[in-house]
């Protein structure tokens, strides 16, 4: 059923949902909660300072609203819980003032400031708490559509249209419930047991389908005839010798493997994973040179225009003494500029094209594309391969990933690829010194920052990512901007980047930072992986406990990209033991291993960290045992040809994996 026909969804909401890939009610019920709140009355006597509090009661005084910092406000009022008279403070809810009258019954959710007898509320509900605990699903907001609205739309669906993919014998083997029951319970669990059963089915199904596709791709990959290439290896060696630096041992091994792949009869499908700053880009450039020598065009896809521009500068510099034409194609180019690039590509006037996913859009036609390289975790999916195949192109594929993962996991997750790892770092770079500080040591932090500013270096400042509320994200940035402006506003320029900004605005801020016009960049979003600002020597991450170790390591990798001593400061009042590993090693592979060990099964009612493969529920790290079972089960299905009994699985594979 089309999403626009659902009760409560108007044209504006329909447009937002469809632009985010939710076209039908079937898509909507596949949009699962990312965490759950247990709504039950707190016992105030058992709470300690800063505990979460859920309490109902009666408003005792008219609220007062105080406005500050232009867009922000604070509302306060007295609240009677029956046994206690308390103060309530809530930020940016001034618009609710007219509804909060003395005598009104409210439920408040927030943080308990026991010292000041205050509830710092994050949510106000105009009703009394239910008598029994309620497990409430929380959804990621979509383009301004709140979690509550999404929950309401899902509850308006009369019939959950689901397709069962897990064969009956596997459901019996693992004692899994039916899919329809699982989907109902994932959105409206009546108990913790219901929720666990729903998650068990849906996680298995997700990993089962993933491994079915991976194993099918791996089988299909065998004997895939690739492009014909004859390349004189001496020319490649001479090119490497001409570089202003020596390759590390791991880089050299990686280049040898790529040379073998490109000159072999079978198609290349290789992943190069390496730590931040390990030199994956130069390996990619050598691959593009080998491809050029064989007479084919090459394409390098980056996730952002800023990164694409950076690659353009690097490649033009390295190929300045060679007759190799390198051009840029991104979405922001004028129509006339794009058309000129399209014509050059078709006429083979361009040897290497760099850009975003605009490289595989409808209007782009290549003369003889031989190699596609995708940078920074953005895996080149089957849909993109299909786009190229429809143009009559079947190039070799090379992926670059800056998130190193242990080999056991890599071989399972990227089972359809060959995997190369770069562990040794280029010489001349100093290790980033990492310090862990509490909020009570802010003065020490500001002094460290001042020293870097005096040395005319640049600094990243990362605000914590709070997924539940874009508004709170924005408050964090504004608060940090105030503090940084108060401390350094008179001596340097401070820039801000957050999720509410248009992409063009974010790109401009990032470009200004790259150009040195901004000294301190404050951001809620993860700074683009791979962006190379050599003058940035300090990364400050507030509330670092909110991030995984691998994510912290990625952020730290934005500095230390030169021969200057660089620093990373983690500010956190929690989880010091977990974060301490960051102060002891800069080895991404070790940190990744530690991340796997520490993650465990997680708290059922805590925030779920999303999996690297963008699964809806499963996380290949915490659910790796399920993944291994799914791998065995799908291999058996394929190798014994049992799969022909399941028409829906055969159709699924035909539409998604047999594309190249």
XYZ file of C-alpha atoms in Angstrom:
660
model
C 0.000 0.000 0.000
C 1.363 3.416 -0.982
C 2.538 5.398 2.055
C 0.452 8.402 0.982
C -2.799 6.505 1.547
C -2.076 5.916 5.253
C -4.171 7.867 7.765
C -2.420 10.964 9.143
C 0.121 11.286 6.318
C -0.303 14.459 4.273
C 1.512 15.502 1.074
C 4.451 17.110 2.916
C 5.057 14.075 5.167
C 4.608 11.723 2.188
C 7.291 13.621 0.265
C 9.751 13.450 3.196
C 9.172 9.713 3.735
C 9.504 8.876 0.043
C 12.669 10.945 -0.306
C 14.078 8.764 2.499
C 13.190 5.509 0.730
C 9.910 4.791 2.554
C 7.504 4.379 -0.362
C 4.987 1.868 1.022
C 3.543 0.673 4.336
C 5.771 -2.388 3.892
C 8.818 -0.078 3.917
C 7.476 1.681 7.021
C 7.068 -1.482 9.078
C 10.665 -2.340 8.147
C 11.781 0.911 9.805
C 12.542 -0.606 13.212
C 13.059 1.206 16.538
C 16.725 1.813 17.411
C 16.116 1.538 21.164
C 13.360 1.218 23.788
C 12.366 3.154 26.889
C 10.750 1.412 29.844
C 8.143 3.878 31.105
C 7.418 3.316 34.806
C 7.247 5.586 37.840
C 10.597 6.213 39.544
C 11.011 5.854 43.295
C 12.574 9.221 44.166
C 13.973 7.881 47.427
C 16.075 5.335 45.513
C 17.504 7.834 43.000
C 20.956 9.394 43.237
C 22.364 12.533 41.628
C 21.886 12.666 37.809
C 19.814 9.455 37.627
C 17.099 9.235 34.978
C 13.694 10.078 36.444
C 10.162 9.331 35.222
C 7.503 10.827 37.475
C 3.934 12.136 37.290
C 2.292 14.817 39.384
C 0.515 18.166 39.467
C 1.733 21.581 38.279
C 1.913 23.927 41.303
C 2.903 27.256 39.711
C 2.666 29.165 36.460
C 5.762 28.516 34.345
C 8.240 31.282 33.609
C 10.261 31.376 30.389
C 13.710 32.922 30.025
C 15.166 33.528 26.537
C 18.902 33.496 25.778
C 21.302 33.082 22.856
C 18.569 34.210 20.400
C 17.159 30.770 19.565
C 17.206 29.152 23.011
C 14.909 29.361 26.039
C 14.520 27.847 29.482
C 11.168 27.182 31.137
C 10.767 26.513 34.884
C 7.869 25.751 37.254
C 6.989 24.022 40.552
C 5.782 20.412 40.475
C 4.079 18.260 43.136
C 4.753 14.514 42.924
C 2.461 13.714 45.859
C 5.296 13.355 48.346
C 7.689 16.040 47.101
C 7.457 19.619 45.850
C 10.127 19.983 43.171
C 11.541 22.487 40.694
C 11.333 21.654 36.984
C 13.602 23.056 34.265
C 13.251 22.273 30.566
C 15.053 23.839 27.604
C 13.515 24.997 24.311
C 9.931 24.086 25.203
C 8.715 27.646 25.803
C 5.945 27.057 23.259
C 4.271 24.706 25.796
C 3.842 27.471 28.393
C 0.122 28.051 27.689
C -0.649 24.336 28.254
C 1.177 24.061 31.591
C -1.270 25.556 34.081
C -1.509 25.056 37.855
C -3.494 21.879 38.534
C -2.546 20.203 35.227
C -1.438 16.546 35.418
C 1.909 15.864 33.735
C 4.436 13.078 33.342
C 8.037 14.270 33.275
C 11.014 12.362 31.878
C 14.510 13.673 32.474
C 17.495 13.848 34.841
C 17.216 14.150 38.632
C 19.329 16.907 40.189
C 19.030 15.719 43.786
C 21.311 18.432 45.176
C 19.012 21.221 43.952
C 15.724 19.255 44.234
C 15.234 19.770 40.486
C 14.057 17.706 37.528
C 15.930 18.699 34.340
C 13.246 17.449 31.965
C 13.827 16.221 28.415
C 10.177 15.350 27.731
C 6.772 16.479 29.041
C 3.648 14.358 28.574
C 0.173 15.646 29.369
C -1.108 12.473 31.015
C -0.680 10.308 34.099
C 1.685 7.330 34.095
C 0.090 3.926 33.352
C -0.192 1.491 36.262
C 2.058 -1.096 34.628
C 5.472 -0.591 32.948
C 5.267 0.141 29.212
C 8.063 -0.701 26.749
C 8.071 2.250 24.376
C 9.850 2.031 20.981
C 12.063 4.964 19.973
C 12.666 5.622 16.254
C 15.257 7.779 14.549
C 13.591 10.996 13.376
C 13.226 11.367 9.588
C 13.592 14.869 8.164
C 11.702 16.531 11.021
C 9.219 13.662 11.495
C 9.531 12.725 15.170
C 9.723 9.290 16.787
C 6.206 9.733 18.197
C 4.814 10.567 14.754
C 6.508 7.540 13.174
C 5.116 5.308 15.936
C 1.648 6.737 15.303
C 1.842 6.053 11.560
C 2.985 2.464 12.157
C 0.139 1.906 14.643
C -2.324 3.101 11.968
C -1.358 0.207 9.675
C -4.171 -2.381 9.841
C -2.287 -5.258 8.239
C 1.452 -5.936 8.366
C 2.452 -7.124 4.890
C 5.506 -9.334 5.415
C 7.357 -11.859 3.291
C 8.898 -14.834 5.063
C 12.431 -15.617 3.877
C 13.771 -17.988 6.526
C 13.034 -21.632 5.555
C 10.788 -23.522 7.981
C 13.461 -26.082 8.888
C 15.807 -23.273 10.031
C 13.058 -21.667 12.115
C 12.540 -25.029 13.808
C 16.297 -25.511 14.241
C 16.692 -22.198 16.122
C 13.173 -22.115 17.691
C 12.321 -18.852 15.936
C 8.841 -17.304 15.938
C 6.924 -16.421 12.749
C 7.967 -13.243 10.959
C 4.583 -11.540 11.287
C 4.676 -12.004 15.072
C 8.284 -10.763 15.133
C 7.411 -7.569 13.243
C 4.378 -6.898 15.473
C 6.465 -7.357 18.608
C 9.414 -5.293 17.444
C 7.116 -2.276 17.166
C 4.837 -2.998 20.141
C 6.466 -5.406 22.615
C 4.291 -6.305 25.580
C 7.216 -7.765 27.527
C 10.974 -8.118 27.473
C 10.571 -11.760 26.369
C 8.404 -10.715 23.381
C 11.062 -8.222 22.365
C 13.901 -10.757 22.638
C 12.013 -13.269 20.467
C 11.276 -10.593 17.861
C 14.916 -9.485 17.773
C 16.121 -13.091 17.530
C 14.053 -13.721 14.391
C 14.705 -10.391 12.654
C 18.441 -10.376 13.356
C 18.806 -13.923 12.048
C 16.763 -13.143 8.916
C 18.844 -10.028 8.214
C 22.156 -11.874 8.585
C 20.828 -14.920 6.743
C 19.901 -12.829 3.686
C 23.187 -10.922 3.853
C 25.283 -14.101 3.934
C 23.133 -15.697 1.220
C 23.985 -12.781 -1.069
C 27.659 -12.752 -0.057
C 28.097 -16.490 -0.596
C 26.226 -16.347 -3.889
C 28.428 -13.453 -5.060
C 31.529 -15.409 -4.092
C 30.356 -18.452 -6.075
C 29.462 -16.294 -9.078
C 32.779 -14.479 -8.915
C 34.723 -17.631 -9.773
C 35.745 -17.720 -13.413
C 34.389 -14.223 -14.102
C 36.309 -13.115 -17.166
C 37.900 -9.732 -16.657
C 39.378 -7.126 -18.958
C 42.380 -7.997 -21.070
C 45.502 -6.151 -19.926
C 49.181 -6.338 -20.807
C 51.236 -3.958 -18.648
C 55.026 -3.744 -18.518
C 55.806 -4.039 -14.801
C 59.029 -2.058 -15.270
C 56.935 1.032 -16.097
C 55.024 0.550 -12.814
C 58.284 0.152 -10.860
C 59.722 3.302 -12.480
C 56.578 5.246 -11.553
C 56.836 4.093 -7.915
C 60.530 5.102 -7.847
C 59.581 8.595 -9.073
C 57.363 9.202 -6.040
C 58.788 11.608 -3.417
C 58.625 8.873 -0.762
C 59.172 5.132 -0.410
C 56.273 2.729 -0.129
C 55.976 0.774 3.103
C 56.275 -3.010 2.992
C 52.487 -3.438 3.267
C 51.849 -0.879 0.526
C 54.288 -2.717 -1.782
C 52.594 -6.074 -1.125
C 49.229 -4.493 -1.800
C 50.410 -2.991 -5.105
C 51.794 -6.402 -6.184
C 48.405 -8.036 -5.508
C 46.581 -5.320 -7.445
C 48.990 -5.684 -10.391
C 48.322 -9.438 -10.405
C 44.550 -8.829 -10.242
C 44.537 -6.300 -13.068
C 46.676 -8.428 -15.391
C 44.869 -11.672 -14.525
C 42.039 -13.085 -16.641
C 39.586 -12.953 -13.713
C 37.954 -9.705 -12.611
C 39.331 -7.848 -9.615
C 37.079 -7.372 -6.588
C 39.495 -6.332 -3.834
C 39.156 -4.504 -0.524
C 42.154 -2.567 0.791
C 41.683 -1.838 4.470
C 44.153 0.272 6.362
C 44.465 2.498 9.351
C 43.872 6.228 9.066
C 46.958 7.760 7.456
C 48.376 4.385 6.376
C 48.636 5.447 2.729
C 45.730 3.720 0.973
C 45.335 6.634 -1.446
C 48.766 6.216 -3.052
C 48.004 2.514 -3.570
C 44.814 3.571 -5.366
C 46.763 6.063 -7.498
C 49.234 3.335 -8.560
C 46.260 1.110 -9.470
C 44.888 3.941 -11.630
C 48.313 4.259 -13.311
C 48.442 0.516 -14.090
C 44.931 0.803 -15.525
C 45.994 3.850 -17.619
C 48.992 1.948 -19.013
C 46.620 -0.742 -20.259
C 44.589 1.850 -22.192
C 41.487 1.995 -20.009
C 39.754 4.881 -18.255
C 39.722 4.953 -14.451
C 37.190 6.370 -11.964
C 37.727 7.295 -8.318
C 34.547 7.784 -6.283
C 34.604 9.709 -2.989
C 31.732 10.108 -0.489
C 31.886 13.944 -0.423
C 32.746 16.755 -2.800
C 35.356 18.074 -0.362
C 37.174 14.739 -0.474
C 36.766 14.498 -4.271
C 38.397 17.927 -4.670
C 41.215 16.827 -2.375
C 41.820 13.735 -4.545
C 41.836 15.914 -7.676
C 44.612 18.108 -6.257
C 46.656 15.051 -5.179
C 46.343 13.238 -8.524
C 47.112 16.313 -10.633
C 50.221 16.879 -8.526
C 51.462 13.270 -8.795
C 50.692 13.001 -12.537
C 51.997 16.488 -13.443
C 54.924 15.042 -15.437
C 52.784 12.420 -17.209
C 50.415 12.851 -20.114
C 47.389 11.826 -18.041
C 44.226 13.946 -18.133
C 42.448 14.021 -14.741
C 39.032 15.706 -14.390
C 36.360 16.215 -11.697
C 32.626 15.415 -11.883
C 30.352 16.298 -8.945
C 26.706 17.165 -8.454
C 27.420 20.861 -7.812
C 28.873 21.502 -11.291
C 26.802 23.617 -13.675
C 24.783 21.716 -16.297
C 27.033 23.079 -19.064
C 30.152 21.935 -17.167
C 28.688 18.449 -16.681
C 27.823 18.157 -20.364
C 31.375 19.119 -21.308
C 32.737 16.390 -19.001
C 30.259 13.822 -20.427
C 31.457 14.603 -23.955
C 35.139 14.318 -22.983
C 34.502 10.952 -21.297
C 32.764 9.551 -24.360
C 35.566 10.799 -26.621
C 38.244 9.350 -24.284
C 39.702 12.786 -23.693
C 39.654 11.990 -19.955
C 41.919 9.256 -18.579
C 40.898 9.457 -14.904
C 37.641 10.908 -13.613
C 37.211 11.790 -9.930
C 33.921 12.558 -8.247
C 30.994 11.493 -6.103
C 28.240 9.048 -7.110
C 27.568 11.482 -9.982
C 30.139 9.284 -11.803
C 27.559 6.550 -12.338
C 24.492 8.711 -12.957
C 22.273 8.276 -15.991
C 23.890 10.852 -18.280
C 27.433 9.506 -17.897
C 28.764 7.275 -20.676
C 32.359 6.034 -20.675
C 34.526 5.160 -23.647
C 36.257 2.165 -22.043
C 36.066 2.256 -18.248
C 38.451 -0.329 -16.817
C 38.718 0.401 -13.093
C 36.398 1.858 -10.441
C 37.856 2.731 -7.027
C 35.513 3.658 -4.177
C 36.995 5.512 -1.239
C 36.203 5.413 2.464
C 33.807 2.602 3.340
C 31.237 3.439 0.663
C 30.970 -0.027 -0.786
C 30.184 -0.115 -4.473
C 26.892 -2.007 -4.288
C 25.169 -4.306 -6.712
C 22.819 -1.526 -7.855
C 25.783 0.585 -8.935
C 27.367 -2.398 -10.690
C 24.041 -2.880 -12.445
C 24.090 0.763 -13.592
C 27.488 0.214 -15.199
C 26.517 -3.144 -16.662
C 23.528 -1.475 -18.317
C 26.034 0.823 -20.020
C 27.888 -2.277 -21.261
C 30.703 -1.863 -18.734
C 32.132 -4.474 -16.352
C 35.198 -2.829 -14.778
C 37.518 -4.139 -12.102
C 36.568 -2.875 -8.636
C 38.821 -1.706 -5.799
C 37.413 -0.608 -2.420
C 39.266 1.430 0.195
C 38.224 1.263 3.846
C 39.681 3.274 6.722
C 37.982 1.083 9.324
C 40.378 -1.814 9.876
C 38.679 -4.916 11.218
C 40.203 -8.239 12.327
C 40.868 -10.626 9.453
C 38.396 -13.267 10.712
C 35.610 -10.721 10.531
C 36.816 -9.220 7.258
C 36.816 -12.583 5.473
C 33.240 -13.211 6.649
C 31.765 -9.767 6.133
C 33.558 -9.126 2.846
C 33.300 -12.749 1.796
C 32.786 -11.815 -1.848
C 36.123 -9.970 -2.006
C 39.847 -10.474 -1.717
C 41.142 -8.547 1.304
C 44.457 -6.690 1.653
C 45.534 -4.928 4.858
C 47.981 -2.050 5.273
C 49.268 -2.038 8.843
C 52.655 -0.303 8.622
C 52.557 3.497 8.686
C 54.556 5.839 6.397
C 57.807 7.060 7.958
C 58.159 10.617 9.251
C 54.799 10.796 10.991
C 54.677 11.220 14.745
C 52.166 9.295 16.824
C 49.221 11.383 17.981
C 49.474 11.920 21.757
C 46.097 11.127 23.322
C 44.985 12.409 26.722
C 41.869 11.638 28.746
C 40.425 14.513 30.804
C 37.329 15.057 32.938
C 35.033 18.087 32.768
C 36.794 19.415 35.885
C 40.004 19.749 33.859
C 38.621 22.130 31.213
C 41.131 24.850 32.145
C 43.988 22.454 31.349
C 42.319 21.624 28.030
C 41.895 25.306 27.110
C 45.571 25.906 27.886
C 46.569 23.041 25.539
C 44.337 24.505 22.831
C 45.836 27.962 23.364
C 49.341 26.589 22.771
C 48.260 25.123 19.404
C 46.520 28.363 18.389
C 49.657 30.350 19.299
C 51.641 28.000 17.045
C 49.155 28.900 14.244
C 47.740 25.374 14.127
C 44.070 24.386 13.707
C 41.750 22.415 15.996
C 38.690 20.175 15.592
C 36.135 20.158 18.449
C 33.532 17.378 18.343
C 30.269 17.667 20.273
C 28.576 14.460 21.463
C 26.121 12.862 19.062
C 22.777 12.402 20.818
C 20.666 10.444 18.377
C 17.270 10.992 19.995
C 17.081 14.710 19.284
C 18.486 16.952 16.597
C 17.454 19.891 18.811
C 19.696 18.696 21.633
C 22.514 18.165 19.131
C 22.167 21.794 18.116
C 22.164 22.951 21.737
C 25.431 21.118 22.319
C 27.072 22.894 19.412
C 25.761 26.283 20.513
C 26.957 25.687 24.064
C 30.428 24.709 22.840
C 30.498 27.662 20.458
C 29.766 29.997 23.392
C 32.566 28.475 25.472
C 35.103 28.547 22.635
C 34.119 32.085 21.640
C 34.460 33.213 25.248
C 37.929 31.633 25.461
C 39.353 32.278 21.985
C 36.922 34.477 20.028
C 39.206 37.516 20.212
C 42.258 35.734 18.817
C 40.895 33.383 16.128
C 37.896 32.541 13.951
C 35.566 29.761 15.103
C 33.404 27.777 12.669
C 30.401 25.541 13.298
C 29.066 22.547 11.366
C 25.921 20.609 12.307
C 23.204 18.404 10.847
C 20.693 21.239 10.404
C 22.886 22.938 7.803
C 22.461 22.434 4.069
C 25.099 20.268 2.393
C 26.456 23.293 0.504
C 26.855 25.199 3.805
C 28.713 22.272 5.381
C 30.988 21.959 2.352
C 31.788 25.686 2.536
C 32.647 25.518 6.247
C 34.855 22.482 5.624
C 36.543 24.217 2.702
C 37.137 27.349 4.827
C 38.737 25.139 7.472
C 40.934 23.461 4.847
C 41.970 26.888 3.549
C 42.949 28.006 7.062
C 40.246 30.702 7.316
C 38.772 28.909 10.363
C 41.041 27.992 13.288
C 38.603 26.030 15.487
C 35.928 23.884 13.834
C 33.075 22.724 16.103
C 30.884 19.936 14.760
C 28.214 17.461 15.817
C 28.668 15.388 12.680
C 31.577 13.058 12.121
C 34.243 14.981 10.221
C 34.551 13.469 6.752
C 36.861 10.499 6.854
C 39.866 11.124 4.667
C 39.702 14.919 4.662
C 43.308 16.002 4.926
C 43.951 19.291 6.745
C 47.664 19.029 7.438
C 47.715 22.094 9.702
C 45.106 20.582 12.060
C 47.066 19.307 15.055
C 44.435 18.846 17.766
C 41.205 16.857 18.008
C 39.020 17.513 21.083
C 36.085 15.139 21.635
C 33.529 16.006 24.317
C 31.550 13.249 26.082
C 33.852 10.741 24.412
C 32.095 7.838 26.160
C 29.219 8.253 23.692
C 31.432 7.003 20.850
C 32.794 3.544 20.077
C 36.565 3.090 20.214
C 36.835 2.622 16.448
C 34.838 5.803 15.872
C 37.102 7.724 18.264
C 40.106 6.350 16.393
C 38.603 7.535 13.092
C 38.145 11.012 14.517
C 41.679 11.016 15.915
C 42.907 10.189 12.416
C 41.905 13.667 11.216
C 45.051 14.986 12.920
C 48.672 13.816 12.784
C 48.719 13.987 8.994
C 52.075 15.778 8.878
C 55.450 15.860 10.660
C 54.070 18.133 13.418
C 53.301 16.732 16.861
C 49.531 16.302 17.103
C 47.175 15.712 20.012
C 43.792 14.158 20.739
C 41.952 15.037 23.961
C 39.015 12.887 25.091
C 36.774 14.710 27.565
C 34.638 12.307 29.586
C 33.408 11.794 33.140
C 32.433 8.177 32.393
C 33.979 4.924 31.143
C 37.575 5.978 31.811
C 38.723 2.340 31.816
C 37.336 1.680 28.320
C 38.642 4.962 26.910
C 42.086 4.470 28.431
C 43.103 2.131 25.579
C 43.027 5.182 23.288
C 45.855 6.728 25.322
C 47.981 3.568 25.000
C 47.878 2.742 21.287
C 47.301 4.345 17.886
C 47.069 0.958 16.134
C 43.604 0.800 14.558
C 43.684 -2.994 14.297
C 44.385 -3.360 18.042
C 41.671 -0.839 18.866
C 39.241 -2.675 16.611
C 40.020 -5.979 18.373
C 39.445 -4.304 21.742
C 36.167 -2.844 20.501
C 34.970 -6.346 19.614
C 35.915 -7.691 23.041
C 34.243 -4.890 24.962
C 31.028 -4.640 23.054
C 29.286 -7.774 24.388
C 25.567 -8.220 23.823
C 24.756 -4.701 24.972
C 21.951 -3.469 27.155
C 18.570 -4.499 25.775
C 17.142 -1.120 26.635
C 20.234 0.944 25.784
C 21.229 2.653 22.585
C 22.116 0.149 19.875
C 25.276 1.022 18.013
C 24.575 0.585 14.345
C 26.399 -2.132 12.432
C 29.051 -1.249 9.884
C 26.973 -2.820 7.112
C 23.940 -0.601 7.827
C 21.775 -3.464 9.029
C 18.406 -2.447 10.457
C 18.807 -4.460 13.669
C 21.799 -6.755 13.510
C 25.325 -5.708 14.350
C 27.988 -7.960 12.861
C 30.196 -7.344 15.908
C 27.788 -8.113 18.731
C 25.859 -10.680 16.661
C 28.878 -12.361 15.085
C 27.872 -15.828 16.363
C 24.513 -15.469 14.591
C 26.378 -14.369 11.472
C 28.548 -17.513 11.543
C 25.434 -19.707 11.840
C 23.837 -17.834 8.944
C 27.019 -18.353 6.924
C 26.921 -22.149 7.485
C 23.185 -22.328 6.756
C 23.410 -20.367 3.501
C 26.446 -22.312 2.275
C 24.500 -25.540 2.824
C 21.522 -24.109 0.907
C 23.724 -23.149 -2.042
C 26.082 -26.149 -2.121
C 23.342 -28.783 -1.811
C 21.120 -26.795 -4.195
C 18.334 -26.843 -1.584
C 17.687 -23.235 -2.522
C 15.681 -24.218 -5.620
C 12.862 -25.258 -3.230
C 12.475 -21.630 -2.147
C 11.235 -19.536 -5.047
C 11.273 -16.242 -3.095
C 14.977 -16.705 -2.214
C 15.870 -17.572 -5.822
C 14.019 -14.449 -7.034
C 15.779 -12.340 -4.402
C 19.209 -13.554 -5.553
C 18.374 -13.098 -9.213
C 17.379 -9.482 -8.577
C 20.372 -8.570 -6.423
C 23.512 -10.627 -6.905
C 23.629 -11.987 -10.439
C 24.331 -8.561 -11.872
C 27.898 -8.776 -13.007
